[in-house]
mmCIF file of C-alpha atoms in Angstrom:
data_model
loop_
_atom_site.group_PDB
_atom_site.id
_atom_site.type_symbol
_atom_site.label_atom_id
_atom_site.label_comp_id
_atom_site.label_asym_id
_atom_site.label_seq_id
_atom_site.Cartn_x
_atom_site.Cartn_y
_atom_site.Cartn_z
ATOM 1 C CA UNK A 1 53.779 141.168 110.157
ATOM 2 C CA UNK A 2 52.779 145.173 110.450
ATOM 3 C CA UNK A 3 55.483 147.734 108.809
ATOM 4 C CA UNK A 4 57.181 149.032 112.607
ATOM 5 C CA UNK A 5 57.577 144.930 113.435
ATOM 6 C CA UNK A 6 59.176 144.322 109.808
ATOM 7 C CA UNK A 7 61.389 147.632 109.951
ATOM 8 C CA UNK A 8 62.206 146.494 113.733
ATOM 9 C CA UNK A 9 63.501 143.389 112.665
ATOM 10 C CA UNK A 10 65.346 144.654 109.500
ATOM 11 C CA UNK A 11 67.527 147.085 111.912
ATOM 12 C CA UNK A 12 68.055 144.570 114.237
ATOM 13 C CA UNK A 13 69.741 142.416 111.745
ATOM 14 C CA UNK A 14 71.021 144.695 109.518
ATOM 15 C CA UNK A 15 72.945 146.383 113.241
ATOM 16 C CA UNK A 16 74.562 142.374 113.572
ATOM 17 C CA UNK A 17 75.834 142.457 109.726
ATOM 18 C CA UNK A 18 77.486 145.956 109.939
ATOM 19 C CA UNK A 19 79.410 144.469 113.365
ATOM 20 C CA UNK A 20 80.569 141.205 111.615
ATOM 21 C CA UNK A 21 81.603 142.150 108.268
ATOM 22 C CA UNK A 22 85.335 144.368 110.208
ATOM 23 C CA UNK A 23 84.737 141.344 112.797
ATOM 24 C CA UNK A 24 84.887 138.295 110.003
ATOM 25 C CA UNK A 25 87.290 140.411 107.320
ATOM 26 C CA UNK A 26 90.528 138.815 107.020
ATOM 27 C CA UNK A 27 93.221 141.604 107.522
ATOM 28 C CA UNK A 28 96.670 141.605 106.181
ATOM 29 C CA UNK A 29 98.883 143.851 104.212
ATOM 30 C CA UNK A 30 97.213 144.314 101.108
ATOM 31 C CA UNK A 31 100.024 145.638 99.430
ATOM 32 C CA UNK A 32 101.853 141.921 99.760
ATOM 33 C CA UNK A 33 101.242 138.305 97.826
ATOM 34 C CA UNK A 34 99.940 137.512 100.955
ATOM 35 C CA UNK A 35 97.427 140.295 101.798
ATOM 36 C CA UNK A 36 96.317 139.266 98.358
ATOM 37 C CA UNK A 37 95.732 135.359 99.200
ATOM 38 C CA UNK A 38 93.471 136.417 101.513
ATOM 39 C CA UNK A 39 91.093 137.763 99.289
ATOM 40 C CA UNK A 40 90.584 134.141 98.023
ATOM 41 C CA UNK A 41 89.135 133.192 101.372
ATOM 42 C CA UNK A 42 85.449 132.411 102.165
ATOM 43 C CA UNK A 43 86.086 135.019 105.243
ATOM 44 C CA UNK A 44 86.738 137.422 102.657
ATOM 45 C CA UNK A 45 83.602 137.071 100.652
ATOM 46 C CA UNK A 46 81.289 136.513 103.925
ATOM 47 C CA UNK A 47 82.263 139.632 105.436
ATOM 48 C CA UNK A 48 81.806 141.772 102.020
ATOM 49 C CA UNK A 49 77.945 140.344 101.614
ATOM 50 C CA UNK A 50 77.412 141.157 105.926
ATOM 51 C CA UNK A 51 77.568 144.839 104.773
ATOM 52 C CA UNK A 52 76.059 144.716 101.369
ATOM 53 C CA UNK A 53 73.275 143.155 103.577
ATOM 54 C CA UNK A 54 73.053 145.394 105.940
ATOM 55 C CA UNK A 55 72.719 148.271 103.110
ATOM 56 C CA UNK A 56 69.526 146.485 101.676
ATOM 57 C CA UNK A 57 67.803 145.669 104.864
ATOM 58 C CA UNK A 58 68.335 149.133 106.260
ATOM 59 C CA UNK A 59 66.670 150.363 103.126
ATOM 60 C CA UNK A 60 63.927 148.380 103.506
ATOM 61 C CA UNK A 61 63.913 149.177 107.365
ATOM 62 C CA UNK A 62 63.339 152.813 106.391
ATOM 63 C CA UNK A 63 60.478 153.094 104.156
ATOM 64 C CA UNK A 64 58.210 152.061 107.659
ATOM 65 C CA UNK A 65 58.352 155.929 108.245
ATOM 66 C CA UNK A 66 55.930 157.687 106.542
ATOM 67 C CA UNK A 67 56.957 159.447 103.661
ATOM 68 C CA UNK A 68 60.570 158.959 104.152
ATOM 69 C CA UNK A 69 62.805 160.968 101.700
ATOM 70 C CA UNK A 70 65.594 159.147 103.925
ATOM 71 C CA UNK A 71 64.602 155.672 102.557
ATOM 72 C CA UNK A 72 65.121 156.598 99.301
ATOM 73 C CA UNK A 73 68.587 158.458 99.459
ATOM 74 C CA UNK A 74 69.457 155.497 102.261
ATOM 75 C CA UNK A 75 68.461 152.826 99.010
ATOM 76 C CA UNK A 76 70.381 154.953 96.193
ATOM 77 C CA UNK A 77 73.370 155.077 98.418
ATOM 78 C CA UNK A 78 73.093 151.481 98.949
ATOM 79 C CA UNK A 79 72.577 150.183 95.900
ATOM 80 C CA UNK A 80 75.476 152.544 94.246
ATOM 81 C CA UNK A 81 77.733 150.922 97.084
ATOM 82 C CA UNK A 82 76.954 147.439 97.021
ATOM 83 C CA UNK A 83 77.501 147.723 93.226
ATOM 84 C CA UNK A 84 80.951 148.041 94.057
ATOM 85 C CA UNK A 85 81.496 145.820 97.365
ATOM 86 C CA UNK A 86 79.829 143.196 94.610
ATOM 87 C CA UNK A 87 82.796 143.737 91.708
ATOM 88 C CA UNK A 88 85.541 144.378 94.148
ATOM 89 C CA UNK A 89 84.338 141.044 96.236
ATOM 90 C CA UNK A 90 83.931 138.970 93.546
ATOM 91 C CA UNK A 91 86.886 140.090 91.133
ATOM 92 C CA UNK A 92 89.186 139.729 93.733
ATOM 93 C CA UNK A 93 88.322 136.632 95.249
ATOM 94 C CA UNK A 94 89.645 134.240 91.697
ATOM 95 C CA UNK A 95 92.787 136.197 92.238
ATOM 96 C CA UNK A 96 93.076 135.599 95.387
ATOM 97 C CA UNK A 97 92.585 131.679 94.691
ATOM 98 C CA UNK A 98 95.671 132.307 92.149
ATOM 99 C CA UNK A 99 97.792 133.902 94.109
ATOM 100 C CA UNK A 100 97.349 130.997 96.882
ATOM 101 C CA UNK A 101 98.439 128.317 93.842
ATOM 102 C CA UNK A 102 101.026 130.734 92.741
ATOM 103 C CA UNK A 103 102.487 133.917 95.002
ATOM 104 C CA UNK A 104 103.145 135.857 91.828
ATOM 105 C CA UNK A 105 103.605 139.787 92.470
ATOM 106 C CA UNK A 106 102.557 141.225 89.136
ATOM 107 C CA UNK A 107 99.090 139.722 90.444
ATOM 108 C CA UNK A 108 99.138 142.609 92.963
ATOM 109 C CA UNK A 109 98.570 145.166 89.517
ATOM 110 C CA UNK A 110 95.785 143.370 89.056
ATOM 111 C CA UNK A 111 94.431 144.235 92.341
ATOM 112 C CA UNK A 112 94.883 147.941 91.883
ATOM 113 C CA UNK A 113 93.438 148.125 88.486
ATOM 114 C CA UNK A 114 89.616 146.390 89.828
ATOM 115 C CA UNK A 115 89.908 147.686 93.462
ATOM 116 C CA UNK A 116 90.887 151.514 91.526
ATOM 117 C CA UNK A 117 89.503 151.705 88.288
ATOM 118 C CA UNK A 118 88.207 154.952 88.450
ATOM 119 C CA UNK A 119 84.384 154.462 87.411
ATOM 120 C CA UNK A 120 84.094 151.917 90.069
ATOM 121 C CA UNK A 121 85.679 153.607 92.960
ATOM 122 C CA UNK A 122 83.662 157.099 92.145
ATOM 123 C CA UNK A 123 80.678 155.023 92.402
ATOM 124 C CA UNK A 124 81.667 153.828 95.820
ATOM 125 C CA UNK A 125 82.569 156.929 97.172
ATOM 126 C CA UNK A 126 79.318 158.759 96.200
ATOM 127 C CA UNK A 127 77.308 155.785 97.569
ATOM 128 C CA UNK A 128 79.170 156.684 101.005
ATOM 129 C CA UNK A 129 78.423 159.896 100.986
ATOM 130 C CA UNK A 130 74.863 159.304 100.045
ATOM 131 C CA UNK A 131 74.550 156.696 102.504
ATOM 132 C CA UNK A 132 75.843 159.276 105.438
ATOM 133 C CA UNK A 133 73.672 161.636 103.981
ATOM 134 C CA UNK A 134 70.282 159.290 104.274
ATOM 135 C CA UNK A 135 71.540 158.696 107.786
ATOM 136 C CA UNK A 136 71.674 161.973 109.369
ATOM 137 C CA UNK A 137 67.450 162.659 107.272
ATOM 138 C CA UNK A 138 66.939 159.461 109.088
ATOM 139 C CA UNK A 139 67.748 160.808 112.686
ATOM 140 C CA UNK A 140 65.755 163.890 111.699
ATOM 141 C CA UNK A 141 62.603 162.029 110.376
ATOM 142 C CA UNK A 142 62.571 159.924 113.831
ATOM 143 C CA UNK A 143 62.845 162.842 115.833
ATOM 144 C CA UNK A 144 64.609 161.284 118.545
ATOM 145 C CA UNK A 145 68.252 161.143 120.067
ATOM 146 C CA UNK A 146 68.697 157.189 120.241
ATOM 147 C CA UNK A 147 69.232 157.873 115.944
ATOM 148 C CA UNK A 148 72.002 159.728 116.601
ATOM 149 C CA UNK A 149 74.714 156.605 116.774
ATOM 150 C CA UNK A 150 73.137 155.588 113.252
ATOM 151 C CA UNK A 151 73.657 158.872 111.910
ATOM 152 C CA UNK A 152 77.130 159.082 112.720
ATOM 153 C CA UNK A 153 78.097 155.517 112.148
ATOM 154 C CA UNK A 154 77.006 156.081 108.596
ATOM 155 C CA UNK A 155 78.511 159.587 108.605
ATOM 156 C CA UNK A 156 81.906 157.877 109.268
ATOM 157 C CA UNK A 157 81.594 155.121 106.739
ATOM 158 C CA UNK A 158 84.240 156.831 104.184
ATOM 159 C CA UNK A 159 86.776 157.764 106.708
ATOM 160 C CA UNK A 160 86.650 154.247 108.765
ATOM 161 C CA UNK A 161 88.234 152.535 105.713
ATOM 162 C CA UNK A 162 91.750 154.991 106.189
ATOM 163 C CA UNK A 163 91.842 153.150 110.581
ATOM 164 C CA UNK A 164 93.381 150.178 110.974
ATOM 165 C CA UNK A 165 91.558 147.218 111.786
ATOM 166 C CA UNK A 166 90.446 148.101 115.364
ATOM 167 C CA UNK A 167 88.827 151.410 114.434
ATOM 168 C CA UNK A 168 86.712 149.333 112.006
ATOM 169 C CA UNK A 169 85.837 147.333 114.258
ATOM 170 C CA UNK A 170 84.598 149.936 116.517
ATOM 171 C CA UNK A 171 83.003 151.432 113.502
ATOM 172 C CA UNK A 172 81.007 148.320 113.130
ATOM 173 C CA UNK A 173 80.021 148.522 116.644
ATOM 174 C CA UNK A 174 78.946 151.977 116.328
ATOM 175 C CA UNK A 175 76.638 150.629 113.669
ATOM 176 C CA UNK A 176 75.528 148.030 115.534
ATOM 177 C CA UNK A 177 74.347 149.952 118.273
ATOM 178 C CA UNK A 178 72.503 152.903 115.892
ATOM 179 C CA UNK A 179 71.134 150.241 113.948
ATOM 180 C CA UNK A 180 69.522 148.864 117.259
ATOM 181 C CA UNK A 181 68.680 152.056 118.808
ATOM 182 C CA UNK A 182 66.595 152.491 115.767
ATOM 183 C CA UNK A 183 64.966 149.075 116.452
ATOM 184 C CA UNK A 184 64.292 150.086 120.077
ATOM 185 C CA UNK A 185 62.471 153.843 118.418
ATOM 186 C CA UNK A 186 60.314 151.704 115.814
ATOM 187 C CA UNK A 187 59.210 148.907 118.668
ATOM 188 C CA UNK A 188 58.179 151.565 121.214
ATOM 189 C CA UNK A 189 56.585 153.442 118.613
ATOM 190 C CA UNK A 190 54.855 150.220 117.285
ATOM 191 C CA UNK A 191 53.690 149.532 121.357
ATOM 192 C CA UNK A 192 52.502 153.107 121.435
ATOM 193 C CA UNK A 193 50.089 152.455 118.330
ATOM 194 C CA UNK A 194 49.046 149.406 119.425
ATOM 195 C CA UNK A 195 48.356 150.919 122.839
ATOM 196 C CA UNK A 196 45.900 153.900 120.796
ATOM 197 C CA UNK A 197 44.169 151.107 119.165
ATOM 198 C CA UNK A 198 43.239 149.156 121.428
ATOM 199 C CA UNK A 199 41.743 152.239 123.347
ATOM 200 C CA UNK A 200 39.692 153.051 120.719
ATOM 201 C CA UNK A 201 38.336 149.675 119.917
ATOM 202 C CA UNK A 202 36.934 149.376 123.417
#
C-alpha cells in the first residue's frame, strides 16, 4: 500500500472514531452516584479509546506529506492527550464498577482527585492545544480549503468539552467531515501522481 492510500485510509477511519466516541459516551450528571456508575460501563471505555484512536491514526495519516512539521506537533499533541484519556478512562472505570455495587457519595472525591489532579489535567490541556495547533499547519501544508473543517474541529477540541452533549456531538461530526475531506485531498492527490506516472512510463 503507497503512503497517500495508507494516509487516505487512516483519515477515513480516524474521521468515524472522532464521530462515535460523543455518539457512544454515556452522558449523565457527573456530579451524581449515578453519573459516576456510568463510568463503569463498557460504553464508557469504548468511546474514550474511539478518540485516543483517532489521535494515533491521524498522526500516522500526516507524516504522508512531505516533510510535515504538522505530523509531528499533530503526534506530540496526541500522545500528551491520550496519556490522559488512558488514566482518566481506566481509573475511573473500577470506580465506576463500585459505585454500581455500592452508590456511595464520598466515591464522587475520588472522581475529582484522578479526573483533576493537576499534573494530569495540565497535560491534557496542552495536548489540546497542541493538537489544534498541528491542525491549523496541517490545512496550511495541504494547501487547500477542504482542510479547513479539520483545522477547526481540532481548534475547538478544548472548548467542546464546556457544550452539552449535542454540541459534542456536532463537534464529532465536524471531525468527521475534516477528517474525510482530508481523505478526499490525499486520494485526488494520490490519482494525480498516478496519472504523471503513468504518462511518463509510456
Amino acid at each position: 500500500m503507497d503512503k497517500l492510500k495508507a494516509g487516505t485510509a487512516a483519515f477515513g477511519v480516524a474521521g468515524a472514531f472522532f464521530l462515535l466516541y460523543p455518539v457512544l459516551r454515556p452522558y449523565s450528571d457527573e456530579t451524581t452516584v449515578e453519573g459516576l456508575r456510568v463510568m463503569g460501563t463498557s460504553a464508557w471505555v469504548a468511546s474514550h479509546m474511539f478518540a485516543v484512536g483517532g489521535f494515533l491514526l491521524v498522526s500516522l495519516g500526516l507524516p504522508v506529506l512531505e516533510r510535515s512539521r504538522a505530523a509531528v506537533v499533530t503526534t506530540i499533541g496526541a500522545l500528551l492527550t491520550s496519556v490522559y484519556y488512558g488514566a482518566e478512562t481506566f481509573g475511573l472505570y473500577p470506580l465506576g464498577l463500585r459505585a454500581a455495587e455500592d452508590p456511595d457519595p464520598r466515591l464522587l472525591e475520588l472522581v475529582e482527585a484522578v479526573r483533576y489532579q493537576p499534573v494530569g489535567i495540565t497535560i491534557f490541556a496542552i495536548g489540546l492545544i497542541v493538537l489544534a495547533v498541528g491542525g491549523v499547519m496541517a490545512a496550511v501544508e495541504l494547501k487547500s480549503k477542504l482542510a479547513i473543517p479539520y483545522a477547526l474541529g481540532f481548534a475547538l477540541f478544548l472548548p467542546q468539552f464546556f457544550t452539552a452533549p449535542p454540541g459534542r456531538m456536532a463537534h464529532g461530526l465536524l471531525l468527521l467531515v475534516g477528517c474525510w475531506l482530508v481523505a478526499r485531498e490525499l486520494w485526488q492527490r494520490r490519482a494525480t501522481s498516478t496519472s504523471e506516472s503513468d504518462r511518463r512510463t509510456r
